[in-house]
Coordinates of C-alpha atoms in Angstrom, one line a residue:
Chain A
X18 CA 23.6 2.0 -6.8
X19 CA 22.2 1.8 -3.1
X20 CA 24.3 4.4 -1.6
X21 CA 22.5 6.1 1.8
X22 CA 22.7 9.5 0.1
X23 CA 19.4 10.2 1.7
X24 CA 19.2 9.9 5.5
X25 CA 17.1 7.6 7.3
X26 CA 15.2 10.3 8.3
X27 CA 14.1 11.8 5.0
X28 CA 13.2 8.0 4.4
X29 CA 11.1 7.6 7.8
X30 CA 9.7 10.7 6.3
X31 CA 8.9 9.5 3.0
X32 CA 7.7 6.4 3.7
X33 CA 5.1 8.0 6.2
X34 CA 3.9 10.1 3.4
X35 CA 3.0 7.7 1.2
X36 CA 0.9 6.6 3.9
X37 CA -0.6 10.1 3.7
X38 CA -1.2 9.3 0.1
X39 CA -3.0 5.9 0.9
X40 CA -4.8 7.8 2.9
X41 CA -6.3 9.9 -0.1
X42 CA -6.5 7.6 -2.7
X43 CA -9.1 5.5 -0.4
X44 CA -10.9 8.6 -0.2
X45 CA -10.7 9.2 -3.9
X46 CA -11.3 5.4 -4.9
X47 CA -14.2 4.9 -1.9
X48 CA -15.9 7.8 -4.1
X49 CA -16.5 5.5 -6.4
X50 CA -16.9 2.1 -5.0
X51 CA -19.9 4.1 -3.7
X52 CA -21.5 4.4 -7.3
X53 CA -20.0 1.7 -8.9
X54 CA -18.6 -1.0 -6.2
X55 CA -15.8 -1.7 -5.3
X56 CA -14.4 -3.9 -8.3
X57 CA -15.1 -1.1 -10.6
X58 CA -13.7 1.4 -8.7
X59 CA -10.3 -0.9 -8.5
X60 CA -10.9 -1.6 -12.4
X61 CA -11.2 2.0 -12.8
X62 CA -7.8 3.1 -10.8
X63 CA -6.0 0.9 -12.4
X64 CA -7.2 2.0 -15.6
X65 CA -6.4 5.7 -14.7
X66 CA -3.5 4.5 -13.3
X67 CA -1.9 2.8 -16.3
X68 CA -2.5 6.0 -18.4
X69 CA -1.2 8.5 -15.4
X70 CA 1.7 6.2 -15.7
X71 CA 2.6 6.2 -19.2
X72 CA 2.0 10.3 -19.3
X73 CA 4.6 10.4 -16.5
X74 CA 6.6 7.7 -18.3
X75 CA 6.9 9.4 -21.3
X76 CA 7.8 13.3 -19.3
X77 CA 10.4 12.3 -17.7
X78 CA 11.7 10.3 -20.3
X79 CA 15.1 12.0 -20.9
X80 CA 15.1 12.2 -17.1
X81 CA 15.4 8.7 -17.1
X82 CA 18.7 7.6 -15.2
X83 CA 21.0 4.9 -17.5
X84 CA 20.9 1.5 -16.4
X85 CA 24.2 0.2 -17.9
X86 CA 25.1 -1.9 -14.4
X87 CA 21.3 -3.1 -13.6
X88 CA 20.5 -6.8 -13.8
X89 CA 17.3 -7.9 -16.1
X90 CA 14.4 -8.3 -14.4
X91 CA 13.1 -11.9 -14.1
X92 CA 9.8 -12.6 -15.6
X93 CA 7.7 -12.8 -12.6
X94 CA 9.0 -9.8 -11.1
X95 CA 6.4 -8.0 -13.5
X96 CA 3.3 -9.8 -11.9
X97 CA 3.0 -8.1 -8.7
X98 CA -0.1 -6.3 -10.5
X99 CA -1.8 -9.6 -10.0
X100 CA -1.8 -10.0 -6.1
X101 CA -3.0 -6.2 -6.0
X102 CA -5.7 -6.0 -7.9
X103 CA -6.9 -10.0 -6.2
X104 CA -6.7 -7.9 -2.7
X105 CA -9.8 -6.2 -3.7
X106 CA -11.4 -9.3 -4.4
X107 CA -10.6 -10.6 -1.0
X108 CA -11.1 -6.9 1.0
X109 CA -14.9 -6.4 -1.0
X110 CA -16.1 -9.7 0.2
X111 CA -14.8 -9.2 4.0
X112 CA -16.3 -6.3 4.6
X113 CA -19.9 -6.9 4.2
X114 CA -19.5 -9.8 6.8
X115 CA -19.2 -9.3 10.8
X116 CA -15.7 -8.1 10.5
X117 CA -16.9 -5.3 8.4
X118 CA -14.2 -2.6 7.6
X119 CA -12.5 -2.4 11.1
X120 CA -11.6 -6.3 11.1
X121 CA -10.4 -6.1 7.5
X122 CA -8.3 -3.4 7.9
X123 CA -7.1 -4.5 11.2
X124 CA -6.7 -8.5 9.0
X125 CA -5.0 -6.8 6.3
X126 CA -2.8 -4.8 9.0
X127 CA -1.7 -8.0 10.4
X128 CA -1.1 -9.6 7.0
X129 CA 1.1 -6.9 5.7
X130 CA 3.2 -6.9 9.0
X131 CA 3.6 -11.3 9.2
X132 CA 4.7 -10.8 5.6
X133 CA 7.1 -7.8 5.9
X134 CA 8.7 -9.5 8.7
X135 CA 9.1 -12.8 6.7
X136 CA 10.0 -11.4 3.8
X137 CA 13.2 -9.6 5.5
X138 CA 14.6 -12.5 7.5
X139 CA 14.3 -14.6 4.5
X140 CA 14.8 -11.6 2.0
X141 CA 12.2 -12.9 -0.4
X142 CA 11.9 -12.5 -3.7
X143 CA 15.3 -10.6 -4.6
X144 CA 15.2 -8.4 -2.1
X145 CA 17.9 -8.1 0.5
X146 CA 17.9 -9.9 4.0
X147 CA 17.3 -8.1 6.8
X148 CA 18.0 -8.4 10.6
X149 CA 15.4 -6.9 12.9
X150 CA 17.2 -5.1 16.2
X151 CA 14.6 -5.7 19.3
X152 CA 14.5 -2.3 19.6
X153 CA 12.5 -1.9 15.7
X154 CA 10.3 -4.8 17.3
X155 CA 9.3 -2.9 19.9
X156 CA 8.7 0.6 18.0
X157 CA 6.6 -2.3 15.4
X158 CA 4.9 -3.1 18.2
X159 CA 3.7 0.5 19.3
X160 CA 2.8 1.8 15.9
X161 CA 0.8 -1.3 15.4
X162 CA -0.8 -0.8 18.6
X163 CA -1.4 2.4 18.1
X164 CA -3.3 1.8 14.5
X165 CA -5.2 -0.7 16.2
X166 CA -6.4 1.8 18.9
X167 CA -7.2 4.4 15.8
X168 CA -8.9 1.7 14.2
X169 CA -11.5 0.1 16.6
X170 CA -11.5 3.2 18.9
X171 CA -10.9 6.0 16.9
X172 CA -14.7 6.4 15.8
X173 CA -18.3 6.9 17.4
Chain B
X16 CA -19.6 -19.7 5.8
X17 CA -18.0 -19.6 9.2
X18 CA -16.1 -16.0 10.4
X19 CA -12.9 -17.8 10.7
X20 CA -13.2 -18.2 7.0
X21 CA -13.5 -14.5 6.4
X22 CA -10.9 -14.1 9.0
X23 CA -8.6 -16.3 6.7
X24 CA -9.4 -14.0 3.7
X25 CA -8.9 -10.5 5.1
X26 CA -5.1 -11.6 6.7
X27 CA -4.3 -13.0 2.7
X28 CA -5.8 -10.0 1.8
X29 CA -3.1 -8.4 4.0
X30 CA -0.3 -10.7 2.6
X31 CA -1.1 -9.9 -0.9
X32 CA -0.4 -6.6 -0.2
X33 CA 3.0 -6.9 1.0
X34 CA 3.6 -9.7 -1.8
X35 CA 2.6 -7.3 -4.6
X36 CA 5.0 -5.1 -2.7
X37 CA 8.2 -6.9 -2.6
X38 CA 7.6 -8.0 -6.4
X39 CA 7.1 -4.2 -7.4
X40 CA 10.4 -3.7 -5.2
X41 CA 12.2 -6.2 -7.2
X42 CA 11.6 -5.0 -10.5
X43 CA 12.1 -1.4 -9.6
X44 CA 15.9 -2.2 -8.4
X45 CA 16.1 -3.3 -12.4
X46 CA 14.1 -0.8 -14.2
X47 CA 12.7 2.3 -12.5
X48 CA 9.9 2.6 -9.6
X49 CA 7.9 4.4 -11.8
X50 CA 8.0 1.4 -14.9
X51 CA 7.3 -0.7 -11.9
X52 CA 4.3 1.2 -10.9
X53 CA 3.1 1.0 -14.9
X54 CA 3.6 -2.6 -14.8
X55 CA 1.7 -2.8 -11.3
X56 CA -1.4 -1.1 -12.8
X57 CA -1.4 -2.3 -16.4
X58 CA -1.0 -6.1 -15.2
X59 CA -3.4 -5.5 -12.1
X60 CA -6.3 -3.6 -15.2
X61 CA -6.0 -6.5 -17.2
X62 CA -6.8 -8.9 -14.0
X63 CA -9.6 -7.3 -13.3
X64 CA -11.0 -6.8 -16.9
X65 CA -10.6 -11.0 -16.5
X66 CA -12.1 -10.3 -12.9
X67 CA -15.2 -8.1 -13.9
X68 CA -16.0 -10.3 -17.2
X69 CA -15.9 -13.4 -15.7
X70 CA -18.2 -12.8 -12.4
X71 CA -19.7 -9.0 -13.3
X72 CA -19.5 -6.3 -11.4
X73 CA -22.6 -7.4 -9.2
X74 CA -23.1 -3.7 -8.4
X75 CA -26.3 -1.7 -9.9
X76 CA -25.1 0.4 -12.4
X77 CA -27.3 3.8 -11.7
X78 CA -24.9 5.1 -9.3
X79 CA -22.1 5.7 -11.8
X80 CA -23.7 9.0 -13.0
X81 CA -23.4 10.7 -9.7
X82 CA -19.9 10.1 -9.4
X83 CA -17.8 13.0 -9.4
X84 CA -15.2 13.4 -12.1
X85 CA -12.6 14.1 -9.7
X86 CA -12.9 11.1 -7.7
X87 CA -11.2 9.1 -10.4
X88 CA -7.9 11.1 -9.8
X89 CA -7.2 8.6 -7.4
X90 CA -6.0 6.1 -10.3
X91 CA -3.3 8.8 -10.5
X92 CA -2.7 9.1 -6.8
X93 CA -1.8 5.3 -6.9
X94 CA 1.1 5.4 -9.6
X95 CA 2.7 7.8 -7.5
X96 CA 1.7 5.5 -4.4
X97 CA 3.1 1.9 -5.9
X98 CA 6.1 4.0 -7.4
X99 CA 7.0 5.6 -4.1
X100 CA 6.5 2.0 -2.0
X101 CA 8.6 0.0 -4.6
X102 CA 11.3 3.0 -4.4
X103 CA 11.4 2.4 -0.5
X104 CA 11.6 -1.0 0.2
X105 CA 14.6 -1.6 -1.3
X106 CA 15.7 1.0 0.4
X107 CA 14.7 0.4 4.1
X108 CA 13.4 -2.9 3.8
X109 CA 9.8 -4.8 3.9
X110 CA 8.6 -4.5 7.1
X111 CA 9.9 -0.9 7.9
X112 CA 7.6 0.3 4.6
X113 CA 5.0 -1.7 5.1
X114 CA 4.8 -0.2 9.3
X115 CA 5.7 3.2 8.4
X116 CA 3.1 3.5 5.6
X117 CA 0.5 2.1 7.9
X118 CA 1.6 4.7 10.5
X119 CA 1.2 7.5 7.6
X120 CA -1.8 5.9 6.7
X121 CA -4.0 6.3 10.5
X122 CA -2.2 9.7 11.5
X123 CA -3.5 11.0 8.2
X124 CA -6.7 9.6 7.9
X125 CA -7.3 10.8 12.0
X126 CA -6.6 14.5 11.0
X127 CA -8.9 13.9 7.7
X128 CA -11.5 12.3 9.8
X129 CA -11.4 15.6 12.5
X130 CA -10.7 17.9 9.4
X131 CA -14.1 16.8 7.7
X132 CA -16.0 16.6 11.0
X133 CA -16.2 12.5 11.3
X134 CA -17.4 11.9 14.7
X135 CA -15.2 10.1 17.0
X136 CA -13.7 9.7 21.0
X137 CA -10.7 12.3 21.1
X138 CA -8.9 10.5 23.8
X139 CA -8.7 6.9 21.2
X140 CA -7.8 8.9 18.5
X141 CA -5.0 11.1 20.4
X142 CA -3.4 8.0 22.0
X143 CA -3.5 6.1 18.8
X144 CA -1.6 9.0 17.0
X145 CA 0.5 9.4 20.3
X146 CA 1.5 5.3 20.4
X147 CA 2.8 5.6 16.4
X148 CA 4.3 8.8 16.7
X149 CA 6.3 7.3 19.6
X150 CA 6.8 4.1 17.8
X151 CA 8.6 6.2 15.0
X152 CA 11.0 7.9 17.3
X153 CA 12.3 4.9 19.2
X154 CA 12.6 2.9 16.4
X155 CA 14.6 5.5 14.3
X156 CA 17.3 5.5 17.1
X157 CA 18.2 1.6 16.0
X158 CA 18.2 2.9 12.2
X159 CA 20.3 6.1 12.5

């Protein structure tokens, strides 16, 4: 089932697009977090979201590959909606303190890449275990560097 | 409350993303990354309908009228986000996603912020973009 049909580099590629797309659903979502706050504009993506969702469900229904070898899902493995929507909580409140929206982002940064790391060398929650060459340390290292630079530089 | 309290809360903040991650990971591998993006949202909406009821939104509500109607596209933006994250972390791992989309996530938002005029200090924002872009090409020699 996990065959590398696709190259790494149409993955690199990928994955830096959905950063792309990060990038304009904050835009979207800030839009309204500015007339409604930030917990309704969360409450309202997810809203959106869930409906977008089932629309696109339903299209590409027949689409839908046949998963006659796949393993049931356990139980929790359908909760990761909770810790999502809870990071609002947590990034609404840090932002109207001293950090304001550089710290949190640069936080959150930091908190994403302490659990990505953990998560492969234990391979957490289902997921496969990894082992990290130096060498994808070091290129870690630059792009976090480099987002760090963006971030408390980047702007007047 | 001290800062290092708020410091504490914006790192979780960070972890719950990555957790919410590998969870939507592991049900995609048994169901699709697109019913794992429905789950994500539908489970996540009735959090925060838990959320909003219990401590109110705490936000005046006359600013809802001049929002546009197209800003709430992004709802729609994030299934095809939380679909697309859950599809690639199984495929290239946690932390590989989670520092690519962050890479994707300042190079965009650099050429949006020079693209809608933000103001900002050229040579930060071209050695930022220059340190990630780098980043990405040594580390894809150790994946290839």
């Amino acid at each position: 089932m996990m065959q590398n049909t696709t190259s790494k580099t149409h993955l690199i590629l990928i994955a830096f697009l959905t950063g792309g797309l990060l990038t304009i659903m904050t835009l979207f979502n800030g839009r309204v977090a500015l007339g409604g706050g930030a917990i309704f504009s969360s409450w309202v993506a997810h809203g959106v979201g869930t409906v977008a969702a089932i629309i696109a469900l339903i299209v590409l229904f027949r689409r839908r590959p046949k998963g006659g070898t796949r393993s049931r899902a356990p139980f929790w493995a359908y909760l990761g909606g909770i810790s999502g929507a809870l990071t609002v909580i947590l990034t609404s409140t840090t932002v109207n303190t001293s950090l304001a929206l550089s710290g949190t982002i640069a936080l959150g940064l930091a908190g994403q890449m302490v659990f990505g790391l953990g998560a492969d060398v234990l391979g957490l929650f289902g997921l496969p275990k990894r082992r990290l060459a130096p060498r994808e340390l070091v290129s870690f290292a630059m792009i976090c560097a480099g987002s760090l630079i963006i971030i408390y530089l980047g702007r007047v | 409350m001290g800062i290092w309290f708020y410091v504490l809360l914006a790192f979780a903040a960070g972890l719950l993303v990555g957790l919410s991650r590998q969870i939507n990971g592991r049900l995609s591998l048994s169901t699709s990354p697109l019913e794992s993006s429905f789950w994500n949202h539908a489970i996540g909406f009735v959090v925060l309908c838990v959320v909003a009821l219990s401590i109110g939104w705490s936000h005046p509500q006359d600013g809802l009228a001049d929002i546009p109607l197209t800003a709430y596209a992004g709802g729609a933006v994030g299934v095809v986000f939380i679909a697309s994250s859950s599809w690639l972390i199984a495929r290239i791992g946690a932390a590989q996603t989670a520092v690519l989309v962050i890479a994707g996530q300042m190079v965009s938002s650099v050429i949006l912020d020079i693209a809608m005029g933000t103001a900002g200090i050229a040579w930060a924002r071209t050695l930022g973009v220059t340190l990630i872009l780098a980043g990405i090409f040594y580390g894809r020699r150790a994946r290839d």
